[in-house]
Short mmCIF file of C-alpha atoms in Angstrom, two decimals:
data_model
loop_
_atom_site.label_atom_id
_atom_site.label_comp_id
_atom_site.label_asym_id
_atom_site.label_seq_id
_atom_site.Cartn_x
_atom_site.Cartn_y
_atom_site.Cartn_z
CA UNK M 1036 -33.77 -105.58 -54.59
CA UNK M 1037 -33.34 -103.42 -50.88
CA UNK M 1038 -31.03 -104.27 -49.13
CA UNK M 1039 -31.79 -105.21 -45.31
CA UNK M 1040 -29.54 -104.22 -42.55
CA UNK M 1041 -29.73 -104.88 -38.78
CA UNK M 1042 -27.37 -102.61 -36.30
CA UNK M 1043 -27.26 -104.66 -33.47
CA UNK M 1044 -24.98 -105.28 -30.37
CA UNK M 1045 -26.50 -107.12 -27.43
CA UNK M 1046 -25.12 -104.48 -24.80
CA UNK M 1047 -27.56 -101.13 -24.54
CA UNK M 1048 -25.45 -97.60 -24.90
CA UNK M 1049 -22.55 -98.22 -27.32
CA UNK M 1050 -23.95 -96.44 -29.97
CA UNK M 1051 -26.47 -98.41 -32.50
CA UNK M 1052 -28.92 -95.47 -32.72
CA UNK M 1053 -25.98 -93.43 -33.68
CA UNK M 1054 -24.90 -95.59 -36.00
CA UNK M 1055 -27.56 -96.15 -37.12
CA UNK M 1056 -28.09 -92.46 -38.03
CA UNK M 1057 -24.93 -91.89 -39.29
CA UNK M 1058 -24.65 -95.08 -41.59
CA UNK M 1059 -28.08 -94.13 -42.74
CA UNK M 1060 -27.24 -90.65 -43.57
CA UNK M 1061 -24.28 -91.98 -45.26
CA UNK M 1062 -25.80 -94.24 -47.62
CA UNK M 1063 -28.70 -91.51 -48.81
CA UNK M 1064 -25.37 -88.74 -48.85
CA UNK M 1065 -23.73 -91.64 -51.61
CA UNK M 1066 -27.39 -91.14 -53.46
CA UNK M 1067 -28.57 -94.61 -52.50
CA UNK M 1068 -32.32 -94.59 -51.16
CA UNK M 1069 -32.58 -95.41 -47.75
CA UNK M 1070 -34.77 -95.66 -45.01
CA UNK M 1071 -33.89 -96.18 -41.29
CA UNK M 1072 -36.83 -98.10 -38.81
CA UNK M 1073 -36.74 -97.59 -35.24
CA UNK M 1074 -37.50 -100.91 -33.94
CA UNK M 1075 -37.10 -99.98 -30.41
CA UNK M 1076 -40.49 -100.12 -29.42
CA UNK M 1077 -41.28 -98.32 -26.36
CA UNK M 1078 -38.41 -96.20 -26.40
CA UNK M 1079 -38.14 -94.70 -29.42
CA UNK M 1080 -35.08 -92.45 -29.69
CA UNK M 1081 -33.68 -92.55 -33.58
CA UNK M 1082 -36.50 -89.39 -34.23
CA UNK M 1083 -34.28 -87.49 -31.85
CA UNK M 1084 -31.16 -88.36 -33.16
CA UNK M 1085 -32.30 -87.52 -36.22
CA UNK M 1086 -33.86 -84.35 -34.86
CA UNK M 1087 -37.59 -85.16 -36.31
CA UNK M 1088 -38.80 -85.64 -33.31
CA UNK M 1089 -41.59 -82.97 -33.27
CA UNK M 1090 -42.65 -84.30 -36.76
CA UNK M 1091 -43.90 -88.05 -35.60
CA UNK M 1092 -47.29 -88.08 -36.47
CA UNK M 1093 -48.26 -91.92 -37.20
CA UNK M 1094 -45.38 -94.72 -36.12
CA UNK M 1095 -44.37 -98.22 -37.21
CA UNK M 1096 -46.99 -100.14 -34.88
CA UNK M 1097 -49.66 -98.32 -36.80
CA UNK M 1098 -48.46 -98.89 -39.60
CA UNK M 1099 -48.36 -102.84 -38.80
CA UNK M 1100 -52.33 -102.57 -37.64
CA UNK M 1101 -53.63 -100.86 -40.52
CA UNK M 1102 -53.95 -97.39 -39.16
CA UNK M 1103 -52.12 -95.09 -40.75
CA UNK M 1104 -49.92 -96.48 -44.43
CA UNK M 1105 -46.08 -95.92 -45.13
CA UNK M 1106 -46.85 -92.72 -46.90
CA UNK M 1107 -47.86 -90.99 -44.07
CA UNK M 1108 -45.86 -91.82 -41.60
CA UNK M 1109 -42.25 -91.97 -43.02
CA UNK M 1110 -40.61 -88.90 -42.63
CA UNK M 1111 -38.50 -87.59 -45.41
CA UNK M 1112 -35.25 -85.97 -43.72
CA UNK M 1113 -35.04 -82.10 -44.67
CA UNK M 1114 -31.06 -82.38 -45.38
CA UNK M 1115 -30.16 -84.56 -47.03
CA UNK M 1116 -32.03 -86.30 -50.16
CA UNK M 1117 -33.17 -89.59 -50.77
CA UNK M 1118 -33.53 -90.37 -47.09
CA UNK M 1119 -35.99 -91.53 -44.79
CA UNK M 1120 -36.92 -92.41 -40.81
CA UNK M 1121 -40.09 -94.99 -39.43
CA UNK M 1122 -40.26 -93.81 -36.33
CA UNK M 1123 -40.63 -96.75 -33.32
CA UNK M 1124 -44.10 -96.40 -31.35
CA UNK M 1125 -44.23 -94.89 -27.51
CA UNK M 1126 -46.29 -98.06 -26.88
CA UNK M 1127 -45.67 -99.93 -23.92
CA UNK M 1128 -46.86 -102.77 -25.38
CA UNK M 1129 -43.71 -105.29 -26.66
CA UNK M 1130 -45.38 -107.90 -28.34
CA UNK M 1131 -46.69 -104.94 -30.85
CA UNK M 1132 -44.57 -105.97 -33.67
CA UNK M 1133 -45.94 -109.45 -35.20
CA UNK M 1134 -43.40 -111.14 -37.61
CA UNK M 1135 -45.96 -111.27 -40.25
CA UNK M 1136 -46.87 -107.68 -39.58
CA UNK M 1137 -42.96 -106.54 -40.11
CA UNK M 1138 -42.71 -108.52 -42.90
CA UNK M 1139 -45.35 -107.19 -44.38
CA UNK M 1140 -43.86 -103.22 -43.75
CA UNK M 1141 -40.19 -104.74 -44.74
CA UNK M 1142 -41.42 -105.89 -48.07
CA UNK M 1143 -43.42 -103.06 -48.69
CA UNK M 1144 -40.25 -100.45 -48.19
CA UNK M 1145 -38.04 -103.26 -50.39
CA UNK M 1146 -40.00 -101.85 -53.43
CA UNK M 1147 -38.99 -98.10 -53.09
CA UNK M 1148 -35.89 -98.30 -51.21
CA UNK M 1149 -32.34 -99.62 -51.75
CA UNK M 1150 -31.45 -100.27 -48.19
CA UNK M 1151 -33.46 -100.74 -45.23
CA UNK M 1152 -31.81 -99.90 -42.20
CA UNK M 1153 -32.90 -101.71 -38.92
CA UNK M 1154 -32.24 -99.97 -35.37
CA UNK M 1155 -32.10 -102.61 -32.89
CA UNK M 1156 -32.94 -102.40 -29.77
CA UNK M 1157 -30.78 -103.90 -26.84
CA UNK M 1158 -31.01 -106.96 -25.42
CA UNK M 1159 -32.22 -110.44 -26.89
CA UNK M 1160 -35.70 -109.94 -26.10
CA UNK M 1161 -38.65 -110.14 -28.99
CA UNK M 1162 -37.94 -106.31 -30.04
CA UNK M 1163 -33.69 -107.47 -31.07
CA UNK M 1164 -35.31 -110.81 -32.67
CA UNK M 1165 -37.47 -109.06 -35.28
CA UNK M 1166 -34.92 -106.07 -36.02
CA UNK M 1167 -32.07 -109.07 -36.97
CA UNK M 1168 -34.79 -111.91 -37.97
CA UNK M 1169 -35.37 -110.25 -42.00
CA UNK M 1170 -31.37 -109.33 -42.10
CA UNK M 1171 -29.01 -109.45 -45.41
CA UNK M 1172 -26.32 -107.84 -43.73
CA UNK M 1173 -25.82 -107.60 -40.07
CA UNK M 1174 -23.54 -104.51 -37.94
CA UNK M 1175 -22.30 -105.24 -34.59
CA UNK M 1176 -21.70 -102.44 -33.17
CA UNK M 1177 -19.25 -102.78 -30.03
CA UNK M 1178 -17.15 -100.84 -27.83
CA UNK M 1179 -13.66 -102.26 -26.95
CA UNK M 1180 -15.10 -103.55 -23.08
CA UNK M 1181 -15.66 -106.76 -21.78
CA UNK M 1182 -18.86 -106.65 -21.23
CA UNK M 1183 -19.79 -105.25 -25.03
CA UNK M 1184 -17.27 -107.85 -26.79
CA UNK M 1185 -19.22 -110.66 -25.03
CA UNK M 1186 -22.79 -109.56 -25.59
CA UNK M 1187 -21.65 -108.82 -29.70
CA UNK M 1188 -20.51 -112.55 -29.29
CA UNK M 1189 -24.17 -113.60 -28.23
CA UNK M 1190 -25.90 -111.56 -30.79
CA UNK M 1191 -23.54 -113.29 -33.49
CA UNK M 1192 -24.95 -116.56 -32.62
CA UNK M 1193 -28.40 -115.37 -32.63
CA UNK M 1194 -27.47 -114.03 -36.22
CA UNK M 1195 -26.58 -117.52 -36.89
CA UNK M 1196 -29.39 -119.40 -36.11
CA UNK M 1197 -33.07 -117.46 -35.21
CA UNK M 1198 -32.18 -115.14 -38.15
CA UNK M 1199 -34.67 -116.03 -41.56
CA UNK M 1200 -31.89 -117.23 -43.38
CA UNK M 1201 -30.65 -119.41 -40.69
CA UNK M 1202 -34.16 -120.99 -40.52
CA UNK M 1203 -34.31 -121.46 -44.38
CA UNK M 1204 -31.00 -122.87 -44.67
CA UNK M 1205 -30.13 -120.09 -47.11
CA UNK M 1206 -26.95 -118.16 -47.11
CA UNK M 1207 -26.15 -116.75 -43.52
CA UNK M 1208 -26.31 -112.93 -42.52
CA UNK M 1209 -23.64 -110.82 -44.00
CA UNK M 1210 -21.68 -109.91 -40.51
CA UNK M 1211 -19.75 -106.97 -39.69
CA UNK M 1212 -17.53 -105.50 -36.50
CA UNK M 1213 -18.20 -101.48 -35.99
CA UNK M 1214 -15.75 -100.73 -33.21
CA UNK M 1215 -16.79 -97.72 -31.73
CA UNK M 1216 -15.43 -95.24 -29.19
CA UNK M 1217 -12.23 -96.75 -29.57
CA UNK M 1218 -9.24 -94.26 -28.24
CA UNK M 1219 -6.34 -95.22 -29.71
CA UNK M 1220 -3.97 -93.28 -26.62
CA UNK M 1221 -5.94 -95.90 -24.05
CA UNK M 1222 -4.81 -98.65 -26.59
CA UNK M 1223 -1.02 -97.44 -26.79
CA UNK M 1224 -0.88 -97.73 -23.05
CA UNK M 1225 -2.56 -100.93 -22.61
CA UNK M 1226 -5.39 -100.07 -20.91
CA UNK M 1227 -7.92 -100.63 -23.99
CA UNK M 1228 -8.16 -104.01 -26.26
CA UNK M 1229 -6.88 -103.30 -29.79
CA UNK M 1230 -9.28 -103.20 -32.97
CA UNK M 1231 -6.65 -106.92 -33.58
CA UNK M 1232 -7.69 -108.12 -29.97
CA UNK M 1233 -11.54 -107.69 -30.92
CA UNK M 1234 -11.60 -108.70 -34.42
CA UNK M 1235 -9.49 -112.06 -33.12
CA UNK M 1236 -12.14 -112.55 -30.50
CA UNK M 1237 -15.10 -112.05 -32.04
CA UNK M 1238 -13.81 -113.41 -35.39
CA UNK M 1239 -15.69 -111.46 -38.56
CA UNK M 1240 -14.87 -108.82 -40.84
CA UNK M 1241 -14.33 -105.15 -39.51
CA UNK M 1242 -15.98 -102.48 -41.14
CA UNK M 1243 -15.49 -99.71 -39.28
CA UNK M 1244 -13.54 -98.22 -36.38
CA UNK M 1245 -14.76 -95.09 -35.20
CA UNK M 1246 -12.85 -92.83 -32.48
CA UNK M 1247 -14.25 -91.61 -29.36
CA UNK M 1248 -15.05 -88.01 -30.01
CA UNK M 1249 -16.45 -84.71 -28.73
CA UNK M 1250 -18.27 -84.78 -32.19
CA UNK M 1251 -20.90 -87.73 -31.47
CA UNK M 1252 -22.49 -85.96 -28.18
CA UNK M 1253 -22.04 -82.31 -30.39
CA UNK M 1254 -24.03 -84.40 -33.37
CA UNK M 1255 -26.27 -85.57 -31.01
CA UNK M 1256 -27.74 -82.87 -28.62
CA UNK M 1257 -28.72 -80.73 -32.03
CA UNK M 1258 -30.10 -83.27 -34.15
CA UNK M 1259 -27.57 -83.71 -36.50
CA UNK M 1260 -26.07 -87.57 -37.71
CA UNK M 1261 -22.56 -87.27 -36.87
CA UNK M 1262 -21.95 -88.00 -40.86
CA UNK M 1263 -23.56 -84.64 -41.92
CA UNK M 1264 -20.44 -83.35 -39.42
CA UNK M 1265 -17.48 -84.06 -42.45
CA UNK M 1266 -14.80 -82.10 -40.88
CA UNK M 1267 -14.73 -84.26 -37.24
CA UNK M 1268 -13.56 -87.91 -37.10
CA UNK M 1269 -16.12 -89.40 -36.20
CA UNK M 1270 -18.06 -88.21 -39.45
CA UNK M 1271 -15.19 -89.19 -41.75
CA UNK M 1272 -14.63 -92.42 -39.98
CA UNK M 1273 -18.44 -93.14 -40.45
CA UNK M 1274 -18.37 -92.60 -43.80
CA UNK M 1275 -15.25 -94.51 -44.74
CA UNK M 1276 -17.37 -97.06 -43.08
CA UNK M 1277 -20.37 -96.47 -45.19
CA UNK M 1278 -17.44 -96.94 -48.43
CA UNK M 1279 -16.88 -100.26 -47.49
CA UNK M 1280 -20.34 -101.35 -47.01
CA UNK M 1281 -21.36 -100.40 -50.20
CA UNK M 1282 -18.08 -102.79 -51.48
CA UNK M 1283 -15.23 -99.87 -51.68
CA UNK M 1284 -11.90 -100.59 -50.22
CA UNK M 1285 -10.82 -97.58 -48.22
CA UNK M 1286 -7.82 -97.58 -45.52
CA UNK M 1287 -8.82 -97.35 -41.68
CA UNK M 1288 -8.30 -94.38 -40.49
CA UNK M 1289 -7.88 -93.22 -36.57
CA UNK M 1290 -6.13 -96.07 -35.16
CA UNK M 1291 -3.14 -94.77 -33.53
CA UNK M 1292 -1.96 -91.44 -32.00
CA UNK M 1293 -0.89 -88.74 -33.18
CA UNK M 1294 2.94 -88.28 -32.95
CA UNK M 1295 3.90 -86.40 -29.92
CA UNK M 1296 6.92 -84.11 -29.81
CA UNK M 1297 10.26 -85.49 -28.15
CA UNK M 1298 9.53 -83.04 -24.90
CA UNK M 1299 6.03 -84.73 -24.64
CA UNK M 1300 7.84 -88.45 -25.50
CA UNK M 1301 10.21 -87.47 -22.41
CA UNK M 1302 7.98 -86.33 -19.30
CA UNK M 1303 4.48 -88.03 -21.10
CA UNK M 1304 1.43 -86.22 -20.65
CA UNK K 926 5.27 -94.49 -23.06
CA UNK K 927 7.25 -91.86 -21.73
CA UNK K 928 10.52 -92.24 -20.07
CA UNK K 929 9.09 -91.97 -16.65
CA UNK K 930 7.10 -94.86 -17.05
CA UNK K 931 9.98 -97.01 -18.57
CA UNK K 932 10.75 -96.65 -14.64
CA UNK K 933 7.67 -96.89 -13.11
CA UNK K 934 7.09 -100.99 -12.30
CA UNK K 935 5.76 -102.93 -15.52
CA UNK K 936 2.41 -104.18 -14.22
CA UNK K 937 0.24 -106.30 -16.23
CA UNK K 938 -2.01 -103.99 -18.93
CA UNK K 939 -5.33 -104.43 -18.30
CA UNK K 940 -6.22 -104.76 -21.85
CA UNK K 941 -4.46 -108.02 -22.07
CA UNK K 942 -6.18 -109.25 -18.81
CA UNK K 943 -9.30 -108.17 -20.18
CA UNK K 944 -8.46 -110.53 -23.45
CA UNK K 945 -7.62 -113.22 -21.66
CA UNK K 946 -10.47 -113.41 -19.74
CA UNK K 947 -12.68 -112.71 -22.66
CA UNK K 948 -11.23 -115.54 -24.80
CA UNK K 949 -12.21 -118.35 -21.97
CA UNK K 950 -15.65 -117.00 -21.72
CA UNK K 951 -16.27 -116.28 -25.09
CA UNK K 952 -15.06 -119.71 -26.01
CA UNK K 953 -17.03 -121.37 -23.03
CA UNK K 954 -20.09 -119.99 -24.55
CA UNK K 955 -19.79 -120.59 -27.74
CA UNK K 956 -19.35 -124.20 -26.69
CA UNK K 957 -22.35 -123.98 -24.74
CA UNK K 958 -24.43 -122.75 -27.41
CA UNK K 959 -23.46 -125.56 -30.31
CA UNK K 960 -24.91 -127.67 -28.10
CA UNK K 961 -28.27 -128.91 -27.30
CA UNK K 962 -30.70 -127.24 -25.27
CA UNK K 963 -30.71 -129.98 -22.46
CA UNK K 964 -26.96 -129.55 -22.15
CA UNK K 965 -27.13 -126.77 -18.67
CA UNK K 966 -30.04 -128.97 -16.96
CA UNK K 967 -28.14 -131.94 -17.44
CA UNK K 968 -24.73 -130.72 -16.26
CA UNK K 969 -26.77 -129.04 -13.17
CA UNK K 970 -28.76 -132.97 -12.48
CA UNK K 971 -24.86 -134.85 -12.55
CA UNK K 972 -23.79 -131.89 -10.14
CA UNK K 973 -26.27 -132.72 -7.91
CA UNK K 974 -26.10 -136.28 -7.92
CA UNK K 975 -22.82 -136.20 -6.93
CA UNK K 976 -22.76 -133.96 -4.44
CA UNK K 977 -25.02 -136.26 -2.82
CA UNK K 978 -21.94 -137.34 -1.73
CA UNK K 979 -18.60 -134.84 -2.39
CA UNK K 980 -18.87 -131.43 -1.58
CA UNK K 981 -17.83 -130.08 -4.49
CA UNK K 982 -18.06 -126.06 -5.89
CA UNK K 983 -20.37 -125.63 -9.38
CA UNK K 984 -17.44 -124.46 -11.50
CA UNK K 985 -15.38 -127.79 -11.15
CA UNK K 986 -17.68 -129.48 -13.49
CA UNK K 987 -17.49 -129.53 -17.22
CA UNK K 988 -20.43 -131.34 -19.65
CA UNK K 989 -19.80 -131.17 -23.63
CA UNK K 990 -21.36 -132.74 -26.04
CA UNK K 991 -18.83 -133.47 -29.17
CA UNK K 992 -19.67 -134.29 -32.74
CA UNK K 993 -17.29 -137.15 -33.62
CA UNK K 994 -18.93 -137.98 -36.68
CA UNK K 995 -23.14 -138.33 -38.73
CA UNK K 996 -23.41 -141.39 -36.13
CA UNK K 997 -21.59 -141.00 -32.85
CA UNK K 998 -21.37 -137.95 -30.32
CA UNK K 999 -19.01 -138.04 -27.21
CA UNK K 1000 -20.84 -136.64 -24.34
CA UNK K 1001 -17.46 -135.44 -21.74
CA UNK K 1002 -17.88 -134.80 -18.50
CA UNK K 1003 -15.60 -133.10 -16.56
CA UNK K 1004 -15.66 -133.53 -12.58
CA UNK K 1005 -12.60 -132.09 -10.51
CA UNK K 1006 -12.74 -133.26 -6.80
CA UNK K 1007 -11.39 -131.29 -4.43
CA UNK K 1008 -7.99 -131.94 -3.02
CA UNK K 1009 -8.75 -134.89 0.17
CA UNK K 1010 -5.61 -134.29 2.27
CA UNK K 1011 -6.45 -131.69 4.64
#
């Protein structure tokens, strides 16, 4: 039985397609099957993050209208095995994806994949609804801001209650914190909540915590998930992330600063 | 923190600022959002009913609905008048 998971967060820009791309990567690196679907209609950016952008041919809209099938227009990732993209369409139009038509895609991966990743959109528009509606398992991806922490907050309660299983009354939507571009030098001086000020706030599991890093705009601009990057942070803090989704209890890594010498301890800097 | 800031003054972190003010909102909300769907256009139709006769600002009222038990809610309204002696 695949596994369904939404990456979600409310706020636009604090890093689901990344996430996304790196979780994805993660799980298909760990040998599990695993598909990632843009469901950012309209502005489809996971091909680029993935770097198969200049391989789209047929997208998940025409897929949902009968046009092309899923053989044709998932495309199988040259790096690493066992993994997959559905590109989102460059239609304009929003009300594209019908929930019978996505269920009908969803349930057709479920047979050949283990997990299903959904890329949200942002917002709480139509597009966000149907990437959390089919969710098992649910990633809120937030930066440690205001403005992120309270949107994350919003999107839990949509999890809650427009999500399938909220409407059948069946077990709620697995829910998990990402924290991500957290600096933990910002956090020693105060001027950054805590991974404990967010978690008490928002009030569900943490997964993952991963550092702000040089390596996520690097993994970006060529292509590359940042998990396929194992020697920067980032990467390993992805993947200890991708551990513990698939149920493996692994120590968080990257939460505090590195030990400065006693001239730096003196004068700062 | 460095020596020189054990001198500098001790002004409040804006981290815990930022958690303060996240914790009322977030909790406001969330309180907003258990309830049901009338609850904003009802608190906005008691605002203006009384300000058909106090002047008073939209953030000094409060409307929640509570769930006492199966049978009986508590609908609590909140109404802070400004202060009269002037």
């Amino acid at each position: 039985m695949a596994k369904i998971i939404v990456v979600t967060s409310g706020k636009g820009g604090v890093g689901k397609t990344t996430s996304s791309a790196a979780i994805g990567t993660g799980l298909a690196l760990s040998g599990h099957k695993t598909v990632i679907v843009d469901f950012d209609i309209g502005l489809r950016n996971l091909d680029l993050i993935m770097g198969c952008e200049r391989r789209v041919v047929y997208d998940f809209v025409n897929v949902i209208n009968g046009e092309a099938n899923l053989k044709q227009t998932l495309i199988k990732d040259k790096r690493v095995e066992n993994l997959f993209i559905l590109p989102a369409s460059q239609t304009r139009d929003k009300d594209a994806l019908t929930k019978e038509g996505v269920e009908k895609v969803l349930n057709e991966l479920a047979k050949d994949f283990e997990f299903i990743i959904c890329d949200s959109p942002a917002g709480i528009e139509a597009g966000a609804m149907m990437a959390l509606y089919f969710a098992d398992e649910a990633v809120v991806v937030t930066n440690p801001e205001v403005s992120s922490v309270r949107d994350s907050d919003r999107i839990l309660g949509m999890l809650s209650s427009k999500s399938r299983r909220a409407e059948r009354n069946e077990d709620a939507i697995k829910e998990h914190l990402l924290l991500t571009r957290y600096n933990p030098e910002r956090v020693a001086k105060g001027e950054m909540l805590s991974v404990e000020d967010v978690q008490e706030i928002l009030a569900i599991p943490l997964i993952g915590v991963i550092p702000e890093s040089q390596a996520v705009l690097n993994a970006s601009n060529s292509g590359q998930p940042v998990t396929l990057d194992q020697e920067s942070d980032a990467g390993q803090a992805y993947l200890d992330t991708v551990s513990r989704l698939l149920g493996n209890n692994v120590d968080f890594r990257f939460l505090t600063v590195e030990k400065k010498g006693l001239l730096k301890r003196i004068f700062g800097g | 923190m460095s020596l020189l800031d054990y001198f500098r003054s001790t002004k409040k972190k804006t981290a815990s600022t930022a958690k303060e003010r996240l914790q009322i909102i977030v909790a406001h909300e969330r309180n907003r959002r258990s309830g049901p769907d009338y609850l904003p256009q009802l608190e906005r139709d008691i605002l203006e009913v009384i300000r058909k006769y106090v002047d008073i600002p939209a953030d000094q009222i409060s409307v929640s609905l509570e769930q006492r038990s199966d049978e009986l809610s508590v609908l609590e309204l909140n109404v802070s008048f400004p202060d009269e002696k002037r």
